[in-house]
PDB file of C-alpha atoms in Angstrom:
ATOM      1  CA  UNK A 190     -62.334 -83.286 224.975  1.00 83.00           C
ATOM      2  CA  UNK A 191     -58.948 -82.368 225.510  1.00 82.00           C
ATOM      3  CA  UNK A 192     -57.683 -85.291 224.785  1.00 80.00           C
ATOM      4  CA  UNK A 193     -59.476 -85.370 221.483  1.00 82.00           C
ATOM      5  CA  UNK A 194     -58.189 -82.105 220.234  1.00 81.00           C
ATOM      6  CA  UNK A 195     -54.743 -83.182 221.417  1.00 77.00           C
ATOM      7  CA  UNK A 196     -55.055 -86.794 219.309  1.00 76.00           C
ATOM      8  CA  UNK A 197     -56.783 -84.479 215.796  1.00 76.00           C
ATOM      9  CA  UNK A 198     -54.168 -81.984 216.686  1.00 74.00           C
ATOM     10  CA  UNK A 199     -56.613 -79.088 216.220  1.00 69.00           C
ATOM     11  CA  UNK A 200     -54.306 -76.205 218.164  1.00 67.00           C
ATOM     12  CA  UNK A 201     -51.276 -76.813 215.537  1.00 67.00           C
ATOM     13  CA  UNK A 202     -52.246 -77.031 211.864  1.00 72.00           C
ATOM     14  CA  UNK A 203     -54.458 -74.869 209.787  1.00 77.00           C
ATOM     15  CA  UNK A 204     -57.297 -75.907 207.810  1.00 79.00           C
ATOM     16  CA  UNK A 205     -55.700 -76.470 204.848  1.00 85.00           C
ATOM     17  CA  UNK A 206     -52.473 -77.716 206.259  1.00 81.00           C
ATOM     18  CA  UNK A 207     -55.125 -80.509 207.816  1.00 77.00           C
ATOM     19  CA  UNK A 208     -56.590 -81.340 203.901  1.00 82.00           C
ATOM     20  CA  UNK A 209     -52.804 -81.719 202.418  1.00 83.00           C
ATOM     21  CA  UNK A 210     -51.819 -83.903 204.738  1.00 77.00           C
ATOM     22  CA  UNK A 211     -54.953 -86.130 204.153  1.00 77.00           C
ATOM     23  CA  UNK A 212     -54.157 -86.274 200.735  1.00 83.00           C
ATOM     24  CA  UNK A 213     -50.495 -86.945 201.170  1.00 80.00           C
ATOM     25  CA  UNK A 214     -52.024 -90.046 203.573  1.00 78.00           C
ATOM     26  CA  UNK A 215     -53.663 -92.117 200.358  1.00 82.00           C
ATOM     27  CA  UNK A 216     -50.165 -92.058 199.347  1.00 83.00           C
ATOM     28  CA  UNK A 217     -48.517 -93.799 202.167  1.00 81.00           C
ATOM     29  CA  UNK A 218     -50.674 -96.515 203.435  1.00 79.00           C
ATOM     30  CA  UNK A 219     -49.378 -96.715 207.144  1.00 82.00           C
ATOM     31  CA  UNK A 220     -50.043 -93.333 207.694  1.00 78.00           C
ATOM     32  CA  UNK A 221     -53.274 -93.291 206.646  1.00 80.00           C
ATOM     33  CA  UNK A 222     -54.355 -96.302 208.888  1.00 84.00           C
ATOM     34  CA  UNK A 223     -52.385 -94.237 211.326  1.00 81.00           C
ATOM     35  CA  UNK A 224     -54.842 -90.874 210.647  1.00 80.00           C
ATOM     36  CA  UNK A 225     -57.944 -93.080 210.604  1.00 84.00           C
ATOM     37  CA  UNK A 226     -56.834 -94.915 213.939  1.00 87.00           C
ATOM     38  CA  UNK A 227     -55.940 -90.930 215.421  1.00 84.00           C
ATOM     39  CA  UNK A 228     -59.622 -89.449 214.463  1.00 85.00           C
ATOM     40  CA  UNK A 229     -61.837 -92.997 215.479  1.00 91.00           C
ATOM     41  CA  UNK A 230     -59.556 -92.652 219.156  1.00 90.00           C
ATOM     42  CA  UNK A 231     -60.553 -88.428 219.286  1.00 89.00           C
ATOM     43  CA  UNK A 232     -64.402 -88.974 218.063  1.00 91.00           C
ATOM     44  CA  UNK A 233     -64.478 -92.018 221.150  1.00 93.00           C
ATOM     45  CA  UNK A 234     -63.339 -89.201 223.602  1.00 91.00           C
ATOM     46  CA  UNK A 235     -64.826 -86.530 221.917  1.00 92.00           C
ATOM     47  CA  UNK A 236     -67.999 -88.522 222.721  1.00 94.00           C
ATOM     48  CA  UNK A 237     -67.324 -89.747 225.645  1.00 93.00           C
ATOM     49  CA  UNK A 238     -66.828 -85.953 226.904  1.00 91.00           C
ATOM     50  CA  UNK A 239     -70.294 -85.220 225.984  1.00 92.00           C
ATOM     51  CA  UNK A 240     -71.774 -88.489 227.513  1.00 91.00           C
ATOM     52  CA  UNK A 241     -69.986 -87.756 230.737  1.00 91.00           C
ATOM     53  CA  UNK A 242     -71.667 -84.253 230.847  1.00 88.00           C
ATOM     54  CA  UNK A 243     -74.829 -85.706 230.178  1.00 88.00           C
ATOM     55  CA  UNK A 244     -74.442 -87.690 232.730  1.00 88.00           C
ATOM     56  CA  UNK A 245     -73.235 -85.202 235.293  1.00 87.00           C
ATOM     57  CA  UNK A 246     -76.434 -82.800 234.838  1.00 86.00           C
ATOM     58  CA  UNK A 247     -79.788 -82.809 235.963  1.00 82.00           C
ATOM     59  CA  UNK A 248     -82.802 -84.166 233.465  1.00 78.00           C
ATOM     60  CA  UNK A 249     -84.586 -81.297 231.774  1.00 67.00           C
ATOM     61  CA  UNK A 250     -82.161 -78.534 230.807  1.00 74.00           C
ATOM     62  CA  UNK A 251     -81.499 -78.938 227.318  1.00 78.00           C
ATOM     63  CA  UNK A 252     -79.541 -75.289 227.775  1.00 81.00           C
ATOM     64  CA  UNK A 253     -78.014 -76.168 230.303  1.00 88.00           C
ATOM     65  CA  UNK A 254     -76.049 -79.057 228.559  1.00 88.00           C
ATOM     66  CA  UNK A 255     -75.011 -77.061 225.645  1.00 88.00           C
ATOM     67  CA  UNK A 256     -73.283 -74.752 227.783  1.00 89.00           C
ATOM     68  CA  UNK A 257     -71.451 -77.641 229.990  1.00 89.00           C
ATOM     69  CA  UNK A 258     -70.533 -79.379 226.202  1.00 91.00           C
ATOM     70  CA  UNK A 259     -69.482 -76.191 224.816  1.00 91.00           C
ATOM     71  CA  UNK A 260     -67.777 -75.229 227.967  1.00 91.00           C
ATOM     72  CA  UNK A 261     -66.052 -78.332 228.321  1.00 90.00           C
ATOM     73  CA  UNK A 262     -64.740 -78.437 225.394  1.00 90.00           C
ATOM     74  CA  UNK A 263     -63.262 -74.747 225.302  1.00 90.00           C
ATOM     75  CA  UNK A 264     -61.573 -75.872 228.223  1.00 89.00           C
ATOM     76  CA  UNK A 265     -59.894 -78.713 226.002  1.00 86.00           C
ATOM     77  CA  UNK A 266     -58.729 -76.267 223.340  1.00 86.00           C
ATOM     78  CA  UNK A 267     -57.129 -74.419 226.129  1.00 87.00           C
ATOM     79  CA  UNK A 268     -55.631 -78.019 227.331  1.00 85.00           C
ATOM     80  CA  UNK A 269     -54.600 -78.963 223.391  1.00 82.00           C
ATOM     81  CA  UNK A 270     -52.798 -75.162 223.409  1.00 81.00           C
ATOM     82  CA  UNK A 271     -50.980 -75.328 226.476  1.00 84.00           C
ATOM     83  CA  UNK A 272     -49.585 -79.335 226.845  1.00 82.00           C
ATOM     84  CA  UNK A 273     -50.758 -80.985 224.080  1.00 76.00           C
ATOM     85  CA  UNK A 274     -47.317 -80.873 221.534  1.00 78.00           C
ATOM     86  CA  UNK A 275     -45.697 -81.682 224.999  1.00 81.00           C
ATOM     87  CA  UNK A 276     -48.103 -84.819 224.982  1.00 78.00           C
ATOM     88  CA  UNK A 277     -48.067 -85.822 220.844  1.00 75.00           C
ATOM     89  CA  UNK A 278     -44.055 -85.264 221.577  1.00 81.00           C
ATOM     90  CA  UNK A 279     -44.348 -87.730 224.712  1.00 83.00           C
ATOM     91  CA  UNK A 280     -46.746 -90.220 223.101  1.00 76.00           C
ATOM     92  CA  UNK A 281     -44.394 -90.313 219.884  1.00 74.00           C
ATOM     93  CA  UNK A 282     -47.039 -88.760 217.609  1.00 71.00           C
ATOM     94  CA  UNK A 283     -45.418 -87.013 214.927  1.00 65.00           C
ATOM     95  CA  UNK A 284     -46.244 -83.633 213.930  1.00 61.00           C
ATOM     96  CA  UNK A 285     -46.206 -82.572 210.348  1.00 55.00           C
ATOM     97  CA  UNK A 286     -44.345 -79.348 209.912  1.00 56.00           C
ATOM     98  CA  UNK A 287     -46.341 -76.002 208.961  1.00 53.00           C
ATOM     99  CA  UNK A 288     -43.642 -74.978 206.157  1.00 54.00           C
ATOM    100  CA  UNK A 289     -45.115 -77.862 203.687  1.00 55.00           C
ATOM    101  CA  UNK A 290     -42.095 -80.138 203.904  1.00 56.00           C
ATOM    102  CA  UNK A 291     -42.380 -84.202 205.198  1.00 53.00           C
ATOM    103  CA  UNK A 292     -42.899 -84.421 208.489  1.00 53.00           C
ATOM    104  CA  UNK A 293     -39.099 -86.030 209.605  1.00 53.00           C
ATOM    105  CA  UNK A 294     -39.223 -89.789 210.345  1.00 49.00           C
TER     106      UNK A 294
END
Protein backbone atom coordinates (compact mmCIF):
# COMPACT_ATOMS: atom_id res chain seq x y z
CA UNK A 1 0.00 0.00 0.00
CA UNK A 2 2.90 2.33 0.78
CA UNK A 3 4.42 1.80 -2.65
CA UNK A 4 1.09 2.59 -4.33
CA UNK A 5 0.68 5.78 -2.31
CA UNK A 6 4.26 6.79 -3.07
CA UNK A 7 3.73 6.27 -6.79
CA UNK A 8 0.61 8.40 -6.64
CA UNK A 9 2.49 11.06 -4.64
CA UNK A 10 -0.36 11.30 -2.15
CA UNK A 11 1.48 13.03 0.66
CA UNK A 12 2.81 16.10 -1.15
CA UNK A 13 0.07 16.94 -3.63
CA UNK A 14 -3.21 18.70 -2.91
CA UNK A 15 -6.32 17.59 -4.84
CA UNK A 16 -6.31 20.88 -6.77
CA UNK A 17 -2.66 20.38 -7.70
CA UNK A 18 -3.45 16.85 -8.88
CA UNK A 19 -6.19 18.15 -11.18
CA UNK A 20 -3.88 20.87 -12.53
CA UNK A 21 -1.17 18.25 -13.16
CA UNK A 22 -3.64 16.04 -15.05
CA UNK A 23 -4.80 18.95 -17.21
CA UNK A 24 -1.18 19.91 -17.91
CA UNK A 25 -0.43 16.27 -18.80
CA UNK A 26 -2.84 16.42 -21.73
CA UNK A 27 -0.62 19.10 -23.29
CA UNK A 28 2.44 16.81 -23.23
CA UNK A 29 1.77 13.23 -24.41
CA UNK A 30 4.94 11.87 -22.81
CA UNK A 31 3.90 13.19 -19.39
CA UNK A 32 0.39 11.81 -19.88
CA UNK A 33 1.77 8.37 -20.69
CA UNK A 34 4.08 8.45 -17.67
CA UNK A 35 1.21 9.49 -15.42
CA UNK A 36 -1.02 6.74 -16.79
CA UNK A 37 1.70 4.14 -16.18
CA UNK A 38 2.19 5.39 -12.58
CA UNK A 39 -1.57 5.24 -12.01
CA UNK A 40 -1.80 1.67 -13.34
CA UNK A 41 1.22 0.54 -11.33
CA UNK A 42 -0.26 2.12 -8.20
CA UNK A 43 -3.58 0.35 -8.78
CA UNK A 44 -1.68 -2.90 -9.15
CA UNK A 45 0.24 -2.40 -5.89
CA UNK A 46 -2.93 -1.39 -4.04
CA UNK A 47 -4.63 -4.51 -5.40
CA UNK A 48 -1.73 -6.63 -4.18
CA UNK A 49 -2.00 -5.08 -0.70
CA UNK A 50 -5.72 -5.94 -0.54
CA UNK A 51 -5.11 -9.45 -1.90
CA UNK A 52 -2.35 -10.16 0.61
CA UNK A 53 -4.57 -8.96 3.45
CA UNK A 54 -7.39 -11.23 2.24
CA UNK A 55 -5.12 -14.26 1.96
CA UNK A 56 -3.50 -13.69 5.37
CA UNK A 57 -6.76 -13.66 7.33
CA UNK A 58 -9.03 -16.53 8.34
CA UNK A 59 -12.17 -16.76 6.24
CA UNK A 60 -15.56 -15.63 7.42
CA UNK A 61 -14.77 -12.37 9.18
CA UNK A 62 -15.35 -9.38 6.83
CA UNK A 63 -15.04 -6.82 9.65
CA UNK A 64 -11.52 -8.05 10.44
CA UNK A 65 -10.62 -7.84 6.75
CA UNK A 66 -11.83 -4.22 6.58
CA UNK A 67 -9.85 -3.28 9.67
CA UNK A 68 -6.66 -4.88 8.34
CA UNK A 69 -6.96 -3.20 4.92
CA UNK A 70 -7.64 0.18 6.53
CA UNK A 71 -4.62 -0.40 8.77
CA UNK A 72 -2.50 -1.32 5.76
CA UNK A 73 -3.37 1.92 3.98
CA UNK A 74 -2.86 4.02 7.12
CA UNK A 75 0.54 2.38 7.50
CA UNK A 76 1.12 3.12 3.82
CA UNK A 77 0.37 6.80 4.44
CA UNK A 78 2.97 6.83 7.22
CA UNK A 79 5.43 5.10 4.88
CA UNK A 80 4.72 7.70 2.19
CA UNK A 81 5.15 10.60 4.60
CA UNK A 82 8.44 9.29 6.02
CA UNK A 83 10.32 7.98 2.99
CA UNK A 84 8.13 8.69 -0.06
CA UNK A 85 10.11 11.75 -1.25
CA UNK A 86 13.39 9.85 -0.90
CA UNK A 87 12.04 6.91 -2.93
CA UNK A 88 10.77 9.20 -5.70
CA UNK A 89 14.15 10.95 -5.84
CA UNK A 90 16.08 7.64 -6.01
CA UNK A 91 13.78 6.18 -8.67
CA UNK A 92 13.86 9.42 -10.66
CA UNK A 93 10.21 10.45 -10.47
CA UNK A 94 9.98 14.21 -10.88
CA UNK A 95 7.61 15.96 -8.53
CA UNK A 96 5.67 19.04 -9.52
CA UNK A 97 6.36 22.13 -7.43
CA UNK A 98 3.45 23.25 -5.25
CA UNK A 99 3.65 26.91 -6.36
CA UNK A 100 2.13 26.17 -9.78
CA UNK A 101 5.36 26.51 -11.77
CA UNK A 102 6.21 23.71 -14.21
CA UNK A 103 8.44 20.85 -13.00
CA UNK A 104 12.16 21.06 -13.70
CA UNK A 105 13.30 19.02 -16.69
